[in-house]
Short mmCIF file of C-alpha atoms in Angstrom, two decimals:
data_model
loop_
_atom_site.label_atom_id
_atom_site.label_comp_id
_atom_site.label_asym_id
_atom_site.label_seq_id
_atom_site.Cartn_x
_atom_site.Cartn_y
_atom_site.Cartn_z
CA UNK A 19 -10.18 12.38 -14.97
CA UNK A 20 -10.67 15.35 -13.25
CA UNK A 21 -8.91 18.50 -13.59
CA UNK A 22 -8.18 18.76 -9.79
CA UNK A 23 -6.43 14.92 -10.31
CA UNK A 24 -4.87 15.63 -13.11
CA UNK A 25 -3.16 18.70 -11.15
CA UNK A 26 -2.50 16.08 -8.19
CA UNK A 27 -0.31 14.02 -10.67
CA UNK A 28 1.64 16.15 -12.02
CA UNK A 29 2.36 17.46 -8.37
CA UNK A 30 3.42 14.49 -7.00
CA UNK A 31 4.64 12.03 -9.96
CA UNK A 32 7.61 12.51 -12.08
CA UNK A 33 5.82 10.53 -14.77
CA UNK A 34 9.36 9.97 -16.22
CA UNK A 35 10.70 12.65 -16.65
CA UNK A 36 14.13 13.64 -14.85
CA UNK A 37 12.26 16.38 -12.54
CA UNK A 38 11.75 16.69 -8.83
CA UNK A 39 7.83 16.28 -7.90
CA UNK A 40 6.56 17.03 -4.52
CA UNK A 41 6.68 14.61 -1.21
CA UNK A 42 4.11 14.05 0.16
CA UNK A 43 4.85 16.25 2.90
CA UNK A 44 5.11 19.06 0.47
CA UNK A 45 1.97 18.95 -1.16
CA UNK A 46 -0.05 18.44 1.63
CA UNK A 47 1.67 21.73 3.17
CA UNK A 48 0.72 23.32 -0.95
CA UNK A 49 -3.05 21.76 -0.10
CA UNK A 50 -3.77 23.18 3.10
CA UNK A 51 -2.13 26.51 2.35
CA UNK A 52 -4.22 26.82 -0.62
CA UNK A 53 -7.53 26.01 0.90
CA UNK A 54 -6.77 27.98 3.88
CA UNK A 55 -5.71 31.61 2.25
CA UNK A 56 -7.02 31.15 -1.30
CA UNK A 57 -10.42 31.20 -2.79
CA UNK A 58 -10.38 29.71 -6.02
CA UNK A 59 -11.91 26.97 -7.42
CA UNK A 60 -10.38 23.35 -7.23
CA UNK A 61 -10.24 23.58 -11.11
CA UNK A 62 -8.94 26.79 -11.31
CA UNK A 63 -5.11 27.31 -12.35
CA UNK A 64 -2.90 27.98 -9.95
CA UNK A 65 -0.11 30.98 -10.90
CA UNK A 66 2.75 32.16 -9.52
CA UNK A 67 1.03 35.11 -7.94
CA UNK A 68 -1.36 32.89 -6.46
CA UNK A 69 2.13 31.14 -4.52
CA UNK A 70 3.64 34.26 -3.99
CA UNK A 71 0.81 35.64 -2.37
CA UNK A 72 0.43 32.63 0.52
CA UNK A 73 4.62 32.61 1.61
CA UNK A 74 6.04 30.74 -1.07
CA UNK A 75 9.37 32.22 -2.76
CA UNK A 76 10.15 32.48 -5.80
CA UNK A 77 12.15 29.76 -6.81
CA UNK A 78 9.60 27.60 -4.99
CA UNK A 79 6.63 28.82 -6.94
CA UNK A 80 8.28 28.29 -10.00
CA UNK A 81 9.37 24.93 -9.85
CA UNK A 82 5.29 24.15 -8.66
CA UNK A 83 3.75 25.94 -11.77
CA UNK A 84 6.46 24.10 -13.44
CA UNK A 85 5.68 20.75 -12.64
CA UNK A 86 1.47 21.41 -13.38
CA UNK A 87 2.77 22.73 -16.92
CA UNK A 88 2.83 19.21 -18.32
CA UNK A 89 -0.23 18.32 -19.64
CA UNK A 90 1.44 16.90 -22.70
CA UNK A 91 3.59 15.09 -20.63
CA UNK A 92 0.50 13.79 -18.23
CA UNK A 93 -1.27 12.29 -21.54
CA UNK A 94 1.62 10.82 -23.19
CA UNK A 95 2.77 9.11 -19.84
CA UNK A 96 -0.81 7.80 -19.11
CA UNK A 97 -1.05 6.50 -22.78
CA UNK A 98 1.87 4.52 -22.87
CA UNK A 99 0.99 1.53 -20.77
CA UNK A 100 -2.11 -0.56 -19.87
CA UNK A 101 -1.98 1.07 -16.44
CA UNK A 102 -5.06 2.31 -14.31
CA UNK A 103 -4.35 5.43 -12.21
CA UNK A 104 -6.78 6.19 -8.78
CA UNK A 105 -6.06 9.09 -6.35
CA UNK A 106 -6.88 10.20 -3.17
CA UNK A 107 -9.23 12.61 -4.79
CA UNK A 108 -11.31 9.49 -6.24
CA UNK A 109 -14.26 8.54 -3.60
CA UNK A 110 -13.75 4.86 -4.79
CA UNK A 111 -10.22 5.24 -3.33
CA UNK A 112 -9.52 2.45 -0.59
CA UNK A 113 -10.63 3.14 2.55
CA UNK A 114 -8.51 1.08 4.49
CA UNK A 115 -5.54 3.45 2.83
CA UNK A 116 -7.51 6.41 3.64
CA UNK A 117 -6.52 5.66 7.56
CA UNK A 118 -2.74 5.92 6.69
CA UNK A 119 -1.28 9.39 7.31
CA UNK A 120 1.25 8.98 4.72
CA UNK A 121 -1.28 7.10 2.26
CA UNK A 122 -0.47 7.27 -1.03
CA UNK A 123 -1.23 10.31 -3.02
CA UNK A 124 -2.05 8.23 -6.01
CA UNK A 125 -2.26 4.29 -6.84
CA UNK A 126 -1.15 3.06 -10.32
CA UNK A 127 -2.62 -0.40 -10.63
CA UNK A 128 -3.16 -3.48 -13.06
CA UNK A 129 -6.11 -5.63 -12.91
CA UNK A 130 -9.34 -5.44 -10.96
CA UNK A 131 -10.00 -2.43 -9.59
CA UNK A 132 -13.16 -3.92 -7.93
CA UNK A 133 -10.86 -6.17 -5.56
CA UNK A 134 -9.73 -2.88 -3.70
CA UNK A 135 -13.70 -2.59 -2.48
CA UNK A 136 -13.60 -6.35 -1.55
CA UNK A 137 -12.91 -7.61 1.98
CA UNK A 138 -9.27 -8.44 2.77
CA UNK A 139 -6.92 -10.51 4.79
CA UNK A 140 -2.97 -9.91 5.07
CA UNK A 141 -0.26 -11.89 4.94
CA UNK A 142 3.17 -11.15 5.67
CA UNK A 143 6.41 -12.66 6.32
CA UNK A 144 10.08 -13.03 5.46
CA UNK A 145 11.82 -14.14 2.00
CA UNK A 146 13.59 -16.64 4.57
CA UNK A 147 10.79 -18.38 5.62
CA UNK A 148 11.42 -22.07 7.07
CA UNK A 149 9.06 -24.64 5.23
CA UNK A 150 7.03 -24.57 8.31
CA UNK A 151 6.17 -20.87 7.95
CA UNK A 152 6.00 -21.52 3.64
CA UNK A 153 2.67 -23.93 4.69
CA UNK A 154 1.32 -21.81 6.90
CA UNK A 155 1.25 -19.31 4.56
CA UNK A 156 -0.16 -21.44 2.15
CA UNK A 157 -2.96 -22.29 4.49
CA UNK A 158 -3.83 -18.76 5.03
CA UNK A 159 -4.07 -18.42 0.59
CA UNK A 160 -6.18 -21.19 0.71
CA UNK A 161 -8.46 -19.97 3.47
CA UNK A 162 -8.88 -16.30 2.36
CA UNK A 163 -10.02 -18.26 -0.72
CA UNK A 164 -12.22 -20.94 0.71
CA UNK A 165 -14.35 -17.96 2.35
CA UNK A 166 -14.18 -15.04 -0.05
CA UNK A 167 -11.54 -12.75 1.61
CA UNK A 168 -9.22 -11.32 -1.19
CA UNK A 169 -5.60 -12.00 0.15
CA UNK A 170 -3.30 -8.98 0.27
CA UNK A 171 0.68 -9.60 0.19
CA UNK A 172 4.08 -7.83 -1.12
CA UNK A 173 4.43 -10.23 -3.78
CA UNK A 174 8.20 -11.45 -2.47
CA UNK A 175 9.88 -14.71 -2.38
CA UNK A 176 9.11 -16.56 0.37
CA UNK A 177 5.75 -16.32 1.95
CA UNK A 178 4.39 -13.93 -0.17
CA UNK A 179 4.24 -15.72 -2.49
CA UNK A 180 3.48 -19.47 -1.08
CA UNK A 181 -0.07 -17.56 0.05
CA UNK A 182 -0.86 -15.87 -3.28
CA UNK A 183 -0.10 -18.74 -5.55
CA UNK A 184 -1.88 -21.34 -3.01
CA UNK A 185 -4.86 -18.49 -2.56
CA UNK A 186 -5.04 -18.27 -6.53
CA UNK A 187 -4.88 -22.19 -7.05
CA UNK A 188 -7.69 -22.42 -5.03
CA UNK A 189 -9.66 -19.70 -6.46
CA UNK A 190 -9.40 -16.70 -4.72
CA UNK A 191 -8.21 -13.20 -5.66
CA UNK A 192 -4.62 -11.51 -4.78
CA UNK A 193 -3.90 -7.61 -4.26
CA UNK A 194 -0.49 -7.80 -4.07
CA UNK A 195 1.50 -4.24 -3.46
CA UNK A 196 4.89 -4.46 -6.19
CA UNK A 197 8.01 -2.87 -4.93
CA UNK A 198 9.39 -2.40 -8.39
CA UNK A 199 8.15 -1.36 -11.41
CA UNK A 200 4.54 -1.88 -12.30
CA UNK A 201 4.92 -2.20 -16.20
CA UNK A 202 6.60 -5.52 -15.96
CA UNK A 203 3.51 -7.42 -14.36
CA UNK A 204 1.41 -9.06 -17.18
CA UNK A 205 -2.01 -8.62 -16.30
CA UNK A 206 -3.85 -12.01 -14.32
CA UNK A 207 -7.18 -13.00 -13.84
CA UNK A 208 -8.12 -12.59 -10.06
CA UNK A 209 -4.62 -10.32 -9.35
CA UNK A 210 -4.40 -6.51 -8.74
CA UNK A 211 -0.97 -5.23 -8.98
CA UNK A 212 -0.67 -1.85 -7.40
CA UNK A 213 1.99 0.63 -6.90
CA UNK A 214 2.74 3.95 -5.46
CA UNK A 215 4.95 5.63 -7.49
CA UNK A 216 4.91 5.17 -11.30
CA UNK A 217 4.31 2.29 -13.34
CA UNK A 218 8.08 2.36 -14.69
CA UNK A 219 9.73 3.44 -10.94
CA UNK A 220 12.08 0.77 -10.09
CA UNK A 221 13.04 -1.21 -6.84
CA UNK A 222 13.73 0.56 -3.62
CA UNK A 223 14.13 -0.01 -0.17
CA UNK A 224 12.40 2.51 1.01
CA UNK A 225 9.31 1.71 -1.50
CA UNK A 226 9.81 -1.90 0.04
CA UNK A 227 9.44 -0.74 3.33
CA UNK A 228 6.65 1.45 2.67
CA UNK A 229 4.66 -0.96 1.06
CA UNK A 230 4.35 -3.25 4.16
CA UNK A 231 2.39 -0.08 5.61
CA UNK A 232 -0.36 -0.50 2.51
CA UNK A 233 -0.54 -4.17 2.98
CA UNK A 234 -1.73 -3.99 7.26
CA UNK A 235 -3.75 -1.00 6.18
CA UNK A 236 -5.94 -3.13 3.93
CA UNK A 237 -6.96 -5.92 6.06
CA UNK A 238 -9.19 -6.72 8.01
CA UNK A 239 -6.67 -9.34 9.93
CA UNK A 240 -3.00 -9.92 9.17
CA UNK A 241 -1.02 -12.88 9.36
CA UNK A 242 2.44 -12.85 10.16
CA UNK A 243 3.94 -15.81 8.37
CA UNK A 244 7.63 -15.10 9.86
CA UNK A 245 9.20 -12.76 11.14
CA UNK A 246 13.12 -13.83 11.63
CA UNK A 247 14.34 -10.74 14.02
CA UNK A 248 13.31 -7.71 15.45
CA UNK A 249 14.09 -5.59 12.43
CA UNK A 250 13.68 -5.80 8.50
CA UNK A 251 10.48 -4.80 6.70
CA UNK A 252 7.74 -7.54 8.62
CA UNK A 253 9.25 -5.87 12.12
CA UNK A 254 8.58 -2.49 11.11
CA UNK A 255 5.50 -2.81 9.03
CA UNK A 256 3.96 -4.70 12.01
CA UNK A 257 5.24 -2.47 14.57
CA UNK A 258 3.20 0.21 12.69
CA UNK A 259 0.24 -1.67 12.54
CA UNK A 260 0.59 -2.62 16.67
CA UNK A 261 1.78 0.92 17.16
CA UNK A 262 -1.57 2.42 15.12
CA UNK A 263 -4.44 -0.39 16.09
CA UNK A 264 -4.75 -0.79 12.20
CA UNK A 265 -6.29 -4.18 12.73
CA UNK A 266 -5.95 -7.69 14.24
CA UNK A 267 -2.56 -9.16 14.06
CA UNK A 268 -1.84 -13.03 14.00
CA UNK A 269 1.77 -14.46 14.27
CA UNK A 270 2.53 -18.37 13.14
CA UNK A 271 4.99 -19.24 16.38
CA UNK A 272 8.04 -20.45 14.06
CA UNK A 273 10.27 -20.14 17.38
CA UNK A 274 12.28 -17.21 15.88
CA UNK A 275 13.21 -14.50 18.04
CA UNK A 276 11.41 -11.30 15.67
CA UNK A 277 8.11 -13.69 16.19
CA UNK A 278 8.66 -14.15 19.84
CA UNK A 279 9.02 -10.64 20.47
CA UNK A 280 6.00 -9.69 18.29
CA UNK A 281 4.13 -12.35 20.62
CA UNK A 282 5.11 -10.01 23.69
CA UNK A 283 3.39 -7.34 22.69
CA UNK A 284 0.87 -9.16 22.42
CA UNK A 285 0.28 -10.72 18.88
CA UNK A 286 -2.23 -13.65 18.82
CA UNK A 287 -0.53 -17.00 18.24
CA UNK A 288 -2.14 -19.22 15.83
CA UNK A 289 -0.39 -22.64 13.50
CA UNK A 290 -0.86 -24.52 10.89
CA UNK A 291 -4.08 -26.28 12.35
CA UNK A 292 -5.91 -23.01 11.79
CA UNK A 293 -9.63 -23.79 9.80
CA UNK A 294 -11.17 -20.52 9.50
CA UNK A 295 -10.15 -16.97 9.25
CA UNK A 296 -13.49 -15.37 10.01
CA UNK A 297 -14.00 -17.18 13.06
CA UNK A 298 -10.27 -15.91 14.61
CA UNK A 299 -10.67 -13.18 17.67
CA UNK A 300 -8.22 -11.35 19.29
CA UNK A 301 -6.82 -12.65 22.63
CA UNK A 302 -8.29 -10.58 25.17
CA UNK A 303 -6.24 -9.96 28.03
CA UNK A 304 -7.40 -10.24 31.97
CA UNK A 305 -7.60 -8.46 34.92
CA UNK A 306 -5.88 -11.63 36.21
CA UNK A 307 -2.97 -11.97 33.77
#
């Protein structure tokens, strides 16, 4: 790992330790101040003079020279589980990601890393999910298998995971985003686990939430198994998606009222007699609707 990544994680990850790392938000403002006023290479250390010397005040620069003064802390925190780390520095990072303002800074992940360059289909839906919407998100599992998409899902009860364990039974290959801690996900053949905070962070809402962001970002299509009302994590992770063109969104027509107003703005309907993923195209709309 590179110097410049190694600098990136202890920036941005507490790796468990009781200390405040930056958002997002703040590093990116560290980044672009940094390449903008200083000229120093990307390996170089960064002091507090350095910080002083582009706005930052004291107490600011402190805590960041702080937080890159754990090197010990890096190692032993990287050496404790069976845990792969990739960040936005890496060029195999995943593109799809890459299109996310608010991507994540770095991925800790279990498993394949080659599924993240493989080419992906999303499912979504609620943990409520009638047993209509549980087979059609079966039938999506098995058809990302059947032709050779790897299926990318949340990993929740419900539909989540009625289209990874159908997609796995019939020999396909899962991606599936964890919104709780990484470390207590035995490794599987055919399964990435990924997360983006820590391997030992656990459960939050707002990691929940975020996740749903990651799983649109990394297909190609996504399939909306159910979606109960306008609101909860499949609303707003699909609004994104509609509200950013990520990519192609499908919605199984369960009747409920957060699917019927994802079909008005204009969501393609499909069901459970769908028999091929690659062959789905957007409706187009006409000059005559």
């Amino acid at each position: 790992m590179r110097r410049a990544e190694e600098g990136l994680l202890m920036l941005t990850c507490a790796l468990g330790q009781a200390v405040q790392p930056l958002t997002p938000a703040e590093y990116r403002y560290l980044s672009e101040r940094v390449h903008r006023f200083l000229r120093i290479d990307p390996e170089q250390e960064l002091t507090t003079e350095h910080l002083l010397s582009i706005g930052y005040r004291m107490s600011e620069a402190e805590r960041i020279v702080a937080l890159l003064d754990r090197e010990d802390a890096l190692h032993r925190y990287l050496e404790s589980e069976d845990v792969g780390i990739m960040t936005r520095l890496d060029p195999k990072y995943p593109q799809g990601l890459r299109r996310l303002n608010h991507a994540p800074l770095v991925l800790f992940y279990k498993g394949e890393r080659a599924l993240f360059d493989s080419r992906c289909v999303a499912l979504v839906g609620a943990r409520k999910a009638s047993e209509a919407s549980i087979r059609f998100a079966a039938r999506i599992g098995e058809l990302a298998a059947k032709e050779g998409f790897t299926l990318v899902s949340g990993g929740a009860v419900g539909a989540d995971q009625a289209a990874q364990r159908a997609c796995l039974k019939a020999g396909g290959r899962v991606i599936c985003f964890v919104p709780d801690a990484l470390k207590r996900y035995q490794t599987m053949p055919n399964v990435l686990f990924c997360s983006d905070e820590g391997f030992d962070c656990e459960f939050s809402a707002s990691r929940a939430l975020r996740r749903n962001h990651f799983i649109h970002a990394m297909g190609e299509k996504v399939f909306v198994a159910a979606c109960l009302k306008p609101s909860g994590g499949t609303w707003s992770g699909t609004s994104y998606n509609l509200n950013h063109n990520l990519c192609e969104v499908y919605v199984f027509d369960d009747g409920m009222a957060g699917t019927a107003a994802l079909l008005r703005r204009n969501c393609t309907a499909v069901d459970e007699s769908l028999h091929s993923i690659a062959d789905l195209m957007p409706e187009q709309l006409s000059i005559f609707d």
